[in-house]
mmCIF file of C-alpha atoms in Angstrom:
data_model
loop_
_atom_site.group_PDB
_atom_site.id
_atom_site.type_symbol
_atom_site.label_atom_id
_atom_site.label_comp_id
_atom_site.label_asym_id
_atom_site.label_seq_id
_atom_site.Cartn_x
_atom_site.Cartn_y
_atom_site.Cartn_z
ATOM 1 C CA MET B 1 0.000 0.000 0.000
ATOM 2 C CA PRO B 2 2.723 2.477 0.797
ATOM 3 C CA ALA B 3 4.415 1.545 -2.460
ATOM 4 C CA ARG B 4 1.371 2.657 -4.355
ATOM 5 C CA ARG B 5 1.384 5.983 -2.632
ATOM 6 C CA TRP B 6 5.031 6.436 -3.570
ATOM 7 C CA ILE B 7 4.305 5.854 -7.215
ATOM 8 C CA ARG B 8 1.539 8.389 -7.109
ATOM 9 C CA LEU B 9 3.838 10.950 -5.551
ATOM 10 C CA GLN B 10 6.383 10.426 -8.253
ATOM 11 C CA ARG B 11 3.865 10.740 -10.976
ATOM 12 C CA THR B 12 2.488 14.008 -9.776
ATOM 13 C CA PRO B 13 5.505 16.147 -9.090
ATOM 14 C CA LEU B 14 3.520 19.285 -9.778
ATOM 15 C CA GLU B 15 1.165 18.789 -6.897
ATOM 16 C CA ARG B 16 3.742 19.780 -4.370
ATOM 17 C CA PRO B 17 1.400 21.001 -1.631
ATOM 18 C CA LYS B 18 -0.423 17.720 -1.765
ATOM 19 C CA ALA B 19 2.841 15.825 -1.543
ATOM 20 C CA THR B 20 3.767 17.769 1.581
ATOM 21 C CA VAL B 21 0.625 16.577 3.258
ATOM 22 C CA GLU B 22 1.501 13.021 2.319
ATOM 23 C CA TRP B 23 4.928 13.256 3.918
ATOM 24 C CA ALA B 24 3.307 14.462 7.105
ATOM 25 C CA GLU B 25 0.986 11.490 6.965
ATOM 26 C CA LEU B 26 3.897 9.088 6.557
ATOM 27 C CA ILE B 27 5.606 10.595 9.596
ATOM 28 C CA GLY B 28 2.324 10.149 11.455
ATOM 29 C CA ARG B 29 2.291 6.461 10.551
ATOM 30 C CA VAL B 30 5.843 6.051 11.806
ATOM 31 C CA ALA B 31 4.789 7.721 15.051
ATOM 32 C CA ALA B 32 1.556 5.785 15.459
ATOM 33 C CA HIS B 33 2.719 2.257 14.764
ATOM 34 C CA GLY B 34 6.367 2.232 13.795
ATOM 35 C CA ASP B 35 5.443 1.740 10.157
ATOM 36 C CA ARG B 36 8.659 0.653 8.458
ATOM 37 C CA ASP B 37 7.273 0.896 4.930
ATOM 38 C CA ALA B 38 6.336 4.495 5.562
ATOM 39 C CA PHE B 39 9.781 5.089 6.993
ATOM 40 C CA LYS B 40 11.434 3.612 3.924
ATOM 41 C CA LEU B 41 9.609 6.094 1.708
ATOM 42 C CA LEU B 42 10.704 8.941 3.912
ATOM 43 C CA PHE B 43 14.268 7.686 3.837
ATOM 44 C CA GLU B 44 14.341 7.296 0.077
ATOM 45 C CA HIS B 45 12.986 10.763 -0.480
ATOM 46 C CA PHE B 46 14.699 12.823 2.176
ATOM 47 C CA ALA B 47 18.062 11.186 2.947
ATOM 48 C CA PRO B 48 19.536 11.880 -0.520
ATOM 49 C CA ARG B 49 18.176 15.423 -0.425
ATOM 50 C CA VAL B 50 19.611 16.160 3.002
ATOM 51 C CA LYS B 51 22.917 14.807 1.723
ATOM 52 C CA GLY B 52 22.607 16.892 -1.438
ATOM 53 C CA LEU B 53 21.814 20.112 0.438
ATOM 54 C CA LEU B 54 24.682 19.591 2.872
ATOM 55 C CA MET B 55 27.141 18.950 0.047
ATOM 56 C CA LYS B 56 25.881 21.993 -1.770
ATOM 57 C CA ILE B 57 26.872 24.142 1.194
ATOM 58 C CA GLY B 58 30.318 22.645 1.360
ATOM 59 C CA THR B 59 30.001 19.664 3.686
ATOM 60 C CA ASP B 60 32.250 16.806 2.577
ATOM 61 C CA ALA B 61 30.518 13.699 1.218
ATOM 62 C CA ASP B 62 31.271 11.450 4.192
ATOM 63 C CA THR B 63 30.057 13.926 6.788
ATOM 64 C CA ALA B 64 26.997 14.693 4.666
ATOM 65 C CA GLU B 65 26.212 10.982 4.414
ATOM 66 C CA GLU B 66 26.622 10.572 8.150
ATOM 67 C CA ILE B 67 24.415 13.547 8.986
ATOM 68 C CA ALA B 68 21.784 12.424 6.469
ATOM 69 C CA GLN B 69 21.691 8.972 8.084
ATOM 70 C CA SER B 70 21.467 10.448 11.585
ATOM 71 C CA THR B 71 18.730 12.806 10.412
ATOM 72 C CA LEU B 72 16.557 9.956 9.212
ATOM 73 C CA LEU B 73 17.242 7.941 12.343
ATOM 74 C CA ALA B 74 16.067 10.980 14.311
ATOM 75 C CA VAL B 75 12.952 11.178 12.121
ATOM 76 C CA TRP B 76 12.166 7.629 13.233
ATOM 77 C CA ARG B 77 12.828 8.350 16.885
ATOM 78 C CA LYS B 78 11.189 11.757 17.095
ATOM 79 C CA ALA B 79 8.274 11.096 14.755
ATOM 80 C CA ALA B 80 5.826 11.555 17.614
ATOM 81 C CA GLN B 81 7.121 15.081 18.209
ATOM 82 C CA PHE B 82 6.261 16.178 14.678
ATOM 83 C CA ASP B 83 3.229 18.400 14.598
ATOM 84 C CA PRO B 84 1.275 17.692 11.400
ATOM 85 C CA SER B 85 -0.536 21.006 11.706
ATOM 86 C CA SER B 86 2.778 22.796 11.145
ATOM 87 C CA GLY B 87 2.348 21.606 7.581
ATOM 88 C CA GLY B 88 6.045 21.377 7.002
ATOM 89 C CA ALA B 89 7.483 17.884 6.999
ATOM 90 C CA ALA B 90 10.413 19.117 4.913
ATOM 91 C CA ALA B 91 10.959 22.103 7.199
ATOM 92 C CA TRP B 92 10.896 19.810 10.219
ATOM 93 C CA ILE B 93 13.424 17.461 8.646
ATOM 94 C CA PHE B 94 15.566 20.441 7.727
ATOM 95 C CA THR B 95 15.641 21.581 11.366
ATOM 96 C CA ILE B 96 16.765 18.113 12.464
ATOM 97 C CA ALA B 97 19.546 18.088 9.877
ATOM 98 C CA ARG B 98 20.507 21.642 10.830
ATOM 99 C CA ASN B 99 20.808 20.748 14.516
ATOM 100 C CA LEU B 100 22.876 17.696 13.696
ATOM 101 C CA ARG B 101 25.136 19.808 11.535
ATOM 102 C CA ILE B 102 25.598 22.281 14.379
ATOM 103 C CA ASP B 103 26.430 19.366 16.679
ATOM 104 C CA ALA B 104 28.928 17.977 14.206
ATOM 105 C CA ALA B 105 30.607 21.350 13.713
ATOM 106 C CA ARG B 106 30.830 21.884 17.464
ATOM 107 C CA ARG B 107 32.265 18.432 18.004
ATOM 108 C CA ALA B 108 34.880 19.174 15.357
ATOM 109 C CA VAL B 109 35.905 22.383 17.133
ATOM 110 C CA ARG B 110 36.169 20.552 20.451
ATOM 111 C CA GLN B 111 38.105 17.741 18.834
ATOM 112 C CA ALA B 112 40.571 20.144 17.264
ATOM 113 C CA ARG B 113 40.958 21.818 20.612
ATOM 114 C CA ALA B 114 41.450 18.524 22.447
ATOM 115 C CA ASP B 115 44.223 17.662 20.010
ATOM 116 C CA GLN B 116 46.166 20.713 21.046
ATOM 117 C CA PRO B 117 48.412 19.899 23.934
ATOM 118 C CA GLY B 118 48.116 22.043 27.003
ATOM 119 C CA LEU B 119 44.462 22.878 26.703
ATOM 120 C CA ILE B 120 42.230 21.346 29.268
ATOM 121 C CA ASP B 121 39.342 19.464 27.920
ATOM 122 C CA ASP B 122 36.657 18.010 30.047
ATOM 123 C CA VAL B 123 34.013 18.819 27.554
ATOM 124 C CA ASP B 124 33.152 15.475 26.062
ATOM 125 C CA ASP B 125 30.243 15.098 28.393
ATOM 126 C CA ILE B 126 28.806 18.489 27.654
ATOM 127 C CA VAL B 127 25.303 18.251 26.386
ATOM 128 C CA ASP B 128 24.860 19.683 22.957
ATOM 129 C CA SER B 129 21.942 21.982 23.084
ATOM 130 C CA PRO B 130 21.174 23.853 19.915
ATOM 131 C CA GLU B 131 17.688 24.195 21.298
ATOM 132 C CA ILE B 132 16.163 26.164 18.538
ATOM 133 C CA LEU B 133 13.283 24.019 17.507
ATOM 134 C CA MET B 134 10.419 26.163 18.553
ATOM 135 C CA THR B 135 6.814 25.512 19.221
ATOM 136 C CA ARG B 136 4.942 27.827 16.987
ATOM 137 C CA GLY B 137 1.326 26.920 17.320
ATOM 138 C CA GLU B 138 -0.833 29.782 16.128
ATOM 139 C CA ASP B 139 2.091 31.339 14.274
ATOM 140 C CA VAL B 140 2.066 28.610 11.674
ATOM 141 C CA SER B 141 -0.707 30.048 9.548
ATOM 142 C CA ARG B 142 0.830 33.492 9.722
ATOM 143 C CA VAL B 143 4.180 32.208 8.529
ATOM 144 C CA ALA B 144 2.539 30.254 5.731
ATOM 145 C CA ALA B 145 0.470 33.246 4.638
ATOM 146 C CA ALA B 146 3.501 35.538 4.626
ATOM 147 C CA LEU B 147 5.595 33.134 2.584
ATOM 148 C CA LEU B 148 2.851 32.834 0.022
ATOM 149 C CA ARG B 149 2.896 36.577 -0.476
ATOM 150 C CA LEU B 150 6.638 36.820 -0.849
ATOM 151 C CA SER B 151 7.382 36.995 -4.564
ATOM 152 C CA GLU B 152 9.104 34.045 -6.178
ATOM 153 C CA GLU B 153 11.985 36.350 -7.026
ATOM 154 C CA GLN B 154 12.383 37.381 -3.414
ATOM 155 C CA SER B 155 12.088 33.957 -1.906
ATOM 156 C CA ARG B 156 14.641 32.686 -4.400
ATOM 157 C CA VAL B 157 17.386 35.135 -3.388
ATOM 158 C CA VAL B 158 16.753 34.500 0.293
ATOM 159 C CA ARG B 159 16.982 30.781 -0.310
ATOM 160 C CA MET B 160 20.121 31.033 -2.390
ATOM 161 C CA SER B 161 21.856 33.304 0.073
ATOM 162 C CA PHE B 162 20.920 31.807 3.404
ATOM 163 C CA ILE B 163 19.983 28.219 2.801
ATOM 164 C CA GLU B 164 22.215 27.300 -0.100
ATOM 165 C CA GLU B 165 24.818 29.672 1.341
ATOM 166 C CA ARG B 166 25.921 30.881 -2.061
ATOM 167 C CA PRO B 167 28.102 33.975 -2.209
ATOM 168 C CA HIS B 168 26.426 37.107 -3.552
ATOM 169 C CA ALA B 169 28.686 37.135 -6.605
ATOM 170 C CA GLU B 170 27.608 33.646 -7.530
ATOM 171 C CA ILE B 171 23.937 34.527 -7.089
ATOM 172 C CA ALA B 172 24.442 37.550 -9.333
ATOM 173 C CA GLU B 173 25.950 35.388 -12.025
ATOM 174 C CA SER B 174 23.347 32.697 -11.754
ATOM 175 C CA LEU B 175 20.439 35.154 -11.948
ATOM 176 C CA GLY B 176 22.158 37.399 -14.458
ATOM 177 C CA ILE B 177 21.768 40.535 -12.356
ATOM 178 C CA PRO B 178 24.351 42.988 -10.983
ATOM 179 C CA LEU B 179 25.924 42.334 -7.593
ATOM 180 C CA GLY B 180 24.380 45.472 -6.121
ATOM 181 C CA THR B 181 20.943 44.293 -7.169
ATOM 182 C CA VAL B 182 21.491 40.976 -5.391
ATOM 183 C CA LYS B 183 22.336 42.788 -2.180
ATOM 184 C CA SER B 184 19.416 45.164 -2.324
ATOM 185 C CA ARG B 185 17.031 42.415 -3.353
ATOM 186 C CA ILE B 186 18.034 40.317 -0.346
ATOM 187 C CA ARG B 187 17.636 43.287 1.951
ATOM 188 C CA LEU B 188 14.239 44.154 0.522
ATOM 189 C CA ALA B 189 13.071 40.554 0.641
ATOM 190 C CA MET B 190 14.004 40.277 4.287
ATOM 191 C CA SER B 191 12.268 43.470 5.312
ATOM 192 C CA ARG B 192 9.214 42.569 3.257
ATOM 193 C CA LEU B 193 9.108 39.224 5.026
ATOM 194 C CA ARG B 194 9.322 41.017 8.363
ATOM 195 C CA ASP B 195 6.433 43.274 7.397
ATOM 196 C CA LEU B 196 4.284 40.404 6.150
ATOM 197 C CA LEU B 197 4.919 38.447 9.341
ATOM 198 C CA ASP B 198 3.924 41.392 11.466
ATOM 199 C CA GLU B 199 0.590 41.787 9.747
ATOM 200 C CA PRO B 200 -2.255 40.290 11.703
ATOM 201 C CA THR B 201 -4.016 37.547 9.780
ATOM 202 C CA MET L 1 7.297 43.040 28.213
ATOM 203 C CA THR L 2 7.457 44.997 25.001
ATOM 204 C CA ILE L 3 10.401 44.153 22.855
ATOM 205 C CA SER L 4 11.312 46.907 20.443
ATOM 206 C CA HIS L 5 14.862 46.110 19.346
ATOM 207 C CA HIS L 6 15.547 42.996 17.307
ATOM 208 C CA PRO L 7 18.554 41.287 15.732
ATOM 209 C CA PRO L 8 19.330 42.387 12.178
ATOM 210 C CA ASP L 9 17.447 40.215 9.672
ATOM 211 C CA GLU L 10 20.574 38.620 8.284
ATOM 212 C CA LEU L 11 21.791 37.603 11.715
ATOM 213 C CA LEU L 12 18.429 36.036 12.416
ATOM 214 C CA ALA L 13 18.511 34.179 9.108
ATOM 215 C CA ASP L 14 21.963 32.833 9.912
ATOM 216 C CA PHE L 15 20.630 31.778 13.284
ATOM 217 C CA ALA L 16 17.702 29.913 11.747
ATOM 218 C CA THR L 17 19.928 28.087 9.296
ATOM 219 C CA GLY L 18 22.465 27.172 11.956
ATOM 220 C CA ARG L 19 25.400 29.247 10.820
ATOM 221 C CA LEU L 20 26.238 31.261 13.913
ATOM 222 C CA ASP L 21 29.167 30.665 16.209
ATOM 223 C CA GLU L 22 28.154 29.163 19.550
ATOM 224 C CA ALA L 23 28.235 32.369 21.621
ATOM 225 C CA ASP L 24 26.336 34.428 19.042
ATOM 226 C CA HIS L 25 23.865 31.605 18.640
ATOM 227 C CA LEU L 26 23.196 31.600 22.362
ATOM 228 C CA VAL L 27 22.415 35.320 22.572
ATOM 229 C CA VAL L 28 20.107 35.234 19.546
ATOM 230 C CA ALA L 29 18.396 32.118 20.948
ATOM 231 C CA VAL L 30 17.685 33.894 24.231
ATOM 232 C CA HIS L 31 16.115 36.822 22.371
ATOM 233 C CA VAL L 32 14.107 34.624 20.000
ATOM 234 C CA ALA L 33 12.737 32.588 22.896
ATOM 235 C CA GLN L 34 11.096 35.777 24.187
ATOM 236 C CA CYS L 35 10.161 37.427 20.923
ATOM 237 C CA PRO L 36 7.172 36.158 18.917
ATOM 238 C CA ALA L 37 8.019 38.307 15.873
ATOM 239 C CA CYS L 38 11.530 36.900 15.593
ATOM 240 C CA ARG L 39 10.248 33.411 16.238
ATOM 241 C CA ARG L 40 7.935 33.799 13.265
ATOM 242 C CA PHE L 41 10.792 35.126 11.169
ATOM 243 C CA ALA L 42 13.015 32.185 12.103
ATOM 244 C CA GLY L 43 10.077 29.876 11.413
ATOM 245 C CA ALA L 44 9.654 31.413 7.972
ATOM 246 C CA MET L 45 13.324 30.771 7.250
ATOM 247 C CA GLU L 46 12.864 27.157 8.276
ATOM 248 C CA HIS L 47 9.944 26.834 5.906
ATOM 249 C CA LEU L 48 11.970 28.314 3.067
ATOM 250 C CA ALA L 49 14.705 25.847 3.955
ATOM 251 C CA GLY L 50 12.186 23.014 3.817
ATOM 252 C CA ALA L 51 11.143 24.132 0.350
ATOM 253 C CA ALA L 52 14.792 24.315 -0.690
ATOM 254 C CA LEU L 53 15.354 20.818 0.672
ATOM 255 C CA GLU L 54 12.481 19.515 -1.437
ATOM 256 C CA GLU L 55 14.037 21.041 -4.518
ATOM 257 C CA THR L 56 17.599 19.961 -3.846
ATOM 258 C CA ALA L 57 19.012 17.529 -6.357
ATOM 259 C CA PRO L 58 19.317 14.232 -4.481
ATOM 260 C CA VAL L 59 22.774 12.727 -4.008
ATOM 261 C CA ALA L 60 22.707 8.947 -3.725
ATOM 262 C CA MET L 61 23.253 7.536 -0.276
ATOM 263 C CA LYS L 62 25.735 4.706 0.241
ATOM 264 C CA ALA L 63 24.369 1.330 -0.793
ATOM 265 C CA ASP L 64 24.161 0.035 2.762
ATOM 266 C CA ALA L 65 22.804 3.222 4.322
ATOM 267 C CA PHE L 66 19.219 2.090 4.692
ATOM 268 C CA ALA L 67 20.234 -1.299 6.109
ATOM 269 C CA ALA L 68 22.533 0.458 8.555
ATOM 270 C CA ILE L 69 19.671 2.604 9.823
ATOM 271 C CA MET L 70 17.226 -0.292 9.959
ATOM 272 C CA ALA L 71 19.702 -2.148 12.137
ATOM 273 C CA LYS L 72 19.659 0.760 14.545
ATOM 274 C CA LEU L 73 15.898 1.239 14.725
ATOM 275 C CA ASP L 74 15.427 -1.342 17.424
ATOM 276 C CA GLU L 75 18.467 -0.438 19.425
ATOM 277 C CA PRO L 76 17.557 1.063 22.728
ATOM 278 C CA GLN L 77 17.956 4.783 22.443
ATOM 279 C CA PRO L 78 21.017 6.118 24.139
ATOM 280 C CA ALA L 79 19.963 7.116 27.624
ATOM 281 C CA PRO L 80 19.570 10.879 27.698
ATOM 282 C CA ARG L 81 22.730 12.187 29.221
ATOM 283 C CA ALA L 82 22.405 14.026 32.460
ATOM 284 C CA ASP L 83 20.566 16.905 30.946
ATOM 285 C CA VAL L 84 21.652 19.603 33.280
ATOM 286 C CA PRO L 85 25.358 20.185 33.510
ATOM 287 C CA PRO L 86 26.592 20.567 37.030
ATOM 288 C CA PRO L 87 25.556 24.016 38.165
ATOM 289 C CA SER L 88 28.936 25.630 38.269
ATOM 290 C CA ALA L 89 28.275 28.818 40.096
ATOM 291 C CA LEU L 90 24.922 29.392 38.427
ATOM 292 C CA PRO L 91 24.330 33.039 39.227
ATOM 293 C CA ASP L 92 21.588 33.889 41.620
ATOM 294 C CA GLU L 93 19.283 35.370 39.026
ATOM 295 C CA ASP L 94 16.050 34.442 37.367
ATOM 296 C CA LEU L 95 17.689 33.306 34.133
ATOM 297 C CA PRO L 96 15.958 32.134 30.957
ATOM 298 C CA GLU L 97 15.726 28.373 30.571
ATOM 299 C CA ILE L 98 18.387 28.262 27.833
ATOM 300 C CA LEU L 99 20.942 29.883 30.124
ATOM 301 C CA ARG L 100 20.151 27.646 33.061
ATOM 302 C CA ARG L 101 21.574 24.786 31.060
ATOM 303 C CA CYS L 102 24.900 26.557 30.520
ATOM 304 C CA ARG L 103 28.022 26.221 32.545
ATOM 305 C CA PHE L 104 29.402 29.344 34.109
ATOM 306 C CA GLY L 105 32.880 30.436 35.047
ATOM 307 C CA LYS L 106 33.797 32.590 37.991
ATOM 308 C CA GLN L 107 32.164 35.935 38.518
ATOM 309 C CA ARG L 108 34.596 38.832 38.585
ATOM 310 C CA ARG L 109 34.619 42.586 38.895
ATOM 311 C CA VAL L 110 35.924 44.344 35.814
ATOM 312 C CA ALA L 111 35.510 47.952 36.826
ATOM 313 C CA PRO L 112 33.626 49.892 39.474
ATOM 314 C CA GLY L 113 29.929 49.033 39.150
ATOM 315 C CA LEU L 114 30.607 46.418 36.508
ATOM 316 C CA LYS L 115 30.899 42.688 37.004
ATOM 317 C CA LEU L 116 31.004 39.824 34.614
ATOM 318 C CA GLN L 117 30.562 36.088 34.592
ATOM 319 C CA PRO L 118 31.793 34.078 31.624
ATOM 320 C CA ILE L 119 29.719 31.290 30.133
ATOM 321 C CA ILE L 120 31.761 28.234 29.281
ATOM 322 C CA LEU L 121 31.131 27.357 25.664
ATOM 323 C CA PRO L 122 33.508 24.615 24.650
ATOM 324 C CA SER L 123 32.836 24.927 20.946
ATOM 325 C CA ALA L 124 32.793 28.670 20.436
ATOM 326 C CA LYS L 125 35.276 29.564 17.756
ATOM 327 C CA GLN L 126 35.798 33.279 17.910
ATOM 328 C CA SER L 127 33.168 34.716 20.144
ATOM 329 C CA ARG L 128 32.849 34.662 23.911
ATOM 330 C CA ALA L 129 29.672 34.912 25.923
ATOM 331 C CA PHE L 130 29.199 36.341 29.373
ATOM 332 C CA LEU L 131 26.695 37.862 31.722
ATOM 333 C CA LEU L 132 27.322 41.502 32.526
ATOM 334 C CA TRP L 133 25.913 43.341 35.507
ATOM 335 C CA SER L 134 26.086 47.120 35.603
ATOM 336 C CA ALA L 135 25.090 49.349 38.466
ATOM 337 C CA PRO L 136 21.970 51.538 38.115
ATOM 338 C CA GLY L 137 22.769 54.865 36.529
ATOM 339 C CA ALA L 138 26.254 53.752 35.521
ATOM 340 C CA ARG L 139 27.670 55.481 32.520
ATOM 341 C CA MET L 140 29.609 52.939 30.545
ATOM 342 C CA LEU L 141 32.792 54.054 28.889
ATOM 343 C CA GLN L 142 32.460 55.270 25.403
ATOM 344 C CA HIS L 143 33.601 52.407 23.256
ATOM 345 C CA SER L 144 33.629 50.915 19.832
ATOM 346 C CA HIS L 145 34.225 47.369 18.708
ATOM 347 C CA SER L 146 36.911 45.703 16.708
ATOM 348 C CA GLY L 147 34.569 42.764 16.199
ATOM 349 C CA THR L 148 30.876 42.360 16.898
ATOM 350 C CA GLU L 149 28.941 42.630 20.108
ATOM 351 C CA LEU L 150 25.540 40.999 20.519
ATOM 352 C CA THR L 151 23.588 41.919 23.608
ATOM 353 C CA CYS L 152 20.281 40.725 24.989
ATOM 354 C CA VAL L 153 18.943 42.542 28.020
ATOM 355 C CA LEU L 154 17.754 40.191 30.742
ATOM 356 C CA LYS L 155 16.922 42.684 33.475
ATOM 357 C CA GLY L 156 16.912 46.448 33.930
ATOM 358 C CA SER L 157 17.727 48.695 31.003
ATOM 359 C CA PHE L 158 20.300 50.811 29.264
ATOM 360 C CA SER L 159 20.118 53.555 26.673
ATOM 361 C CA HIS L 160 22.340 54.898 23.960
ATOM 362 C CA GLU L 161 21.859 56.928 20.787
ATOM 363 C CA ALA L 162 19.713 54.200 19.211
ATOM 364 C CA GLY L 163 17.188 54.176 22.020
ATOM 365 C CA ARG L 164 16.284 52.481 25.259
ATOM 366 C CA TYR L 165 16.885 48.765 25.701
ATOM 367 C CA GLY L 166 14.800 46.848 28.233
ATOM 368 C CA PRO L 167 14.283 43.153 28.989
ATOM 369 C CA GLY L 168 14.272 41.026 25.844
ATOM 370 C CA ASP L 169 15.682 43.794 23.654
ATOM 371 C CA PHE L 170 18.572 42.940 21.393
ATOM 372 C CA ASP L 171 21.442 45.244 20.520
ATOM 373 C CA PHE L 172 23.892 44.602 17.724
ATOM 374 C CA GLY L 173 27.156 46.509 17.641
ATOM 375 C CA ASP L 174 29.986 46.227 15.189
ATOM 376 C CA GLY L 175 32.968 48.239 14.063
ATOM 377 C CA ASP L 176 30.726 51.046 12.854
ATOM 378 C CA VAL L 177 29.212 51.701 16.237
ATOM 379 C CA ASP L 178 30.803 54.010 18.730
ATOM 380 C CA HIS L 179 28.608 54.462 21.714
ATOM 381 C CA GLN L 180 28.322 55.218 25.378
ATOM 382 C CA PRO L 181 25.491 53.275 26.976
ATOM 383 C CA VAL L 182 23.939 54.620 30.163
ATOM 384 C CA VAL L 183 22.319 52.178 32.546
ATOM 385 C CA GLY L 184 18.770 52.957 33.632
ATOM 386 C CA PRO L 185 18.441 54.311 37.180
ATOM 387 C CA GLU L 186 15.756 51.851 38.326
ATOM 388 C CA GLU L 187 17.801 48.725 39.033
ATOM 389 C CA PRO L 188 21.047 47.022 38.040
ATOM 390 C CA CYS L 189 21.126 46.006 34.401
ATOM 391 C CA LEU L 190 21.855 42.390 33.554
ATOM 392 C CA CYS L 191 22.800 41.601 29.985
ATOM 393 C CA LEU L 192 23.854 38.530 28.084
ATOM 394 C CA VAL L 193 26.663 39.483 25.728
ATOM 395 C CA ALA L 194 28.515 37.691 22.943
ATOM 396 C CA MET L 195 31.615 39.400 21.728
ATOM 397 C CA THR L 196 34.286 38.878 19.148
ATOM 398 C CA GLY L 197 37.385 41.000 18.994
ATOM 399 C CA ASP L 198 38.011 43.644 21.616
ATOM 400 C CA LEU L 199 36.395 46.715 22.989
ATOM 401 C CA GLU L 200 38.153 49.902 22.168
ATOM 402 C CA LEU L 201 37.766 52.489 24.848
ATOM 403 C CA HIS L 202 37.854 56.158 24.053
ATOM 404 C CA GLY L 203 38.547 59.326 25.915
ATOM 405 C CA LEU L 204 41.327 59.967 28.360
ATOM 406 C CA LEU L 205 39.740 57.914 31.100
ATOM 407 C CA GLY L 206 39.208 55.058 28.707
ATOM 408 C CA ARG L 207 42.822 55.104 27.673
ATOM 409 C CA LEU L 208 43.911 55.244 31.276
ATOM 410 C CA ILE L 209 41.840 52.394 32.529
ATOM 411 C CA SER L 210 41.669 50.266 29.439
ATOM 412 C CA PRO L 211 44.606 48.085 30.550
ATOM 413 C CA PHE L 212 42.570 47.174 33.615
ATOM 414 C CA VAL L 213 39.267 46.513 31.968
ATOM 415 C CA ARG L 214 39.458 43.038 30.628
ATOM 416 C CA LEU L 215 36.252 41.871 29.097
#
């Protein structure tokens, strides 16, 4: 049965909003009864994308693979914490991958430090706490509404700059616009987003 | 509590995508935890990131990746490590939850009416974080920054040219800022600060005492 759903998802790539709902449903099935078929679909879709996004922003292939695997393992373990009403399975999975990347980067700093002689290091037992997953409740619809009203052009530069972490010069080249325009477009997009988010719904 | 000063948008975006150094991350996190508007903004960034993830070209996982995860599914989860690090001189203040989980160094006096307590962040690369108490009415030395200074007010208030900063407010200073904050008269001001680089003190007094003020 899950296999059928998968095929349908692949055949209708244009119905993205619908697909998002389906991912949320699969996570719900993992949470409700440890559904391994549902989990496999999630793995096959998201693990290679997490790996791809991490490599795009300069993470080496091995680390990206490791973080992608840990991310999906966390999806299995934390499935019950996912709030389907947030409407963002992909956003949720991104936040897990992000936190794991922060952990990995922090471990690397500590490791490098521990390798230096003369520096005390009793930090291995420190709890990593990039506690930035936030409960948003009633904010969800406001965020969704604001993002819908951000122009495609604006959301693209924000994405390229902050999520794909591409340098402004590269964004300019890829969009075929002057460097100054990239900078002002990012600034405008951000302040527009602020304004939209502040509007009562 | 009315929060009227927020982190710059780009700093907040870097926070939401996990790109800040540990100390900076901590100060922004403390602000965001209290500020619904910034929480929405960070949430919006996460949604954009989710959309970007959906559109990312997949890179094949290793052939045995799925089997490796399946083998782990039934493993007992690692017992949550003692969640609260030993309270090492946790200051006697009503601190936000995020800070209660931090480890603190020793409190020390840096100047008259000014004391500081470092937060031990084992993975911070360039920035340091500390709590800073200033006496009511204190006039801080005029200073600028060679790096950046991120401040979140926890208690009391201070003012400088850009306005008044009360609990929850966030102040961002960098090399372009040269200011002289004045602490509100009502009560001592407690701030959480993340700093890279050094403070540069101005004026004759600043030059005289700067060797003694070690932040």
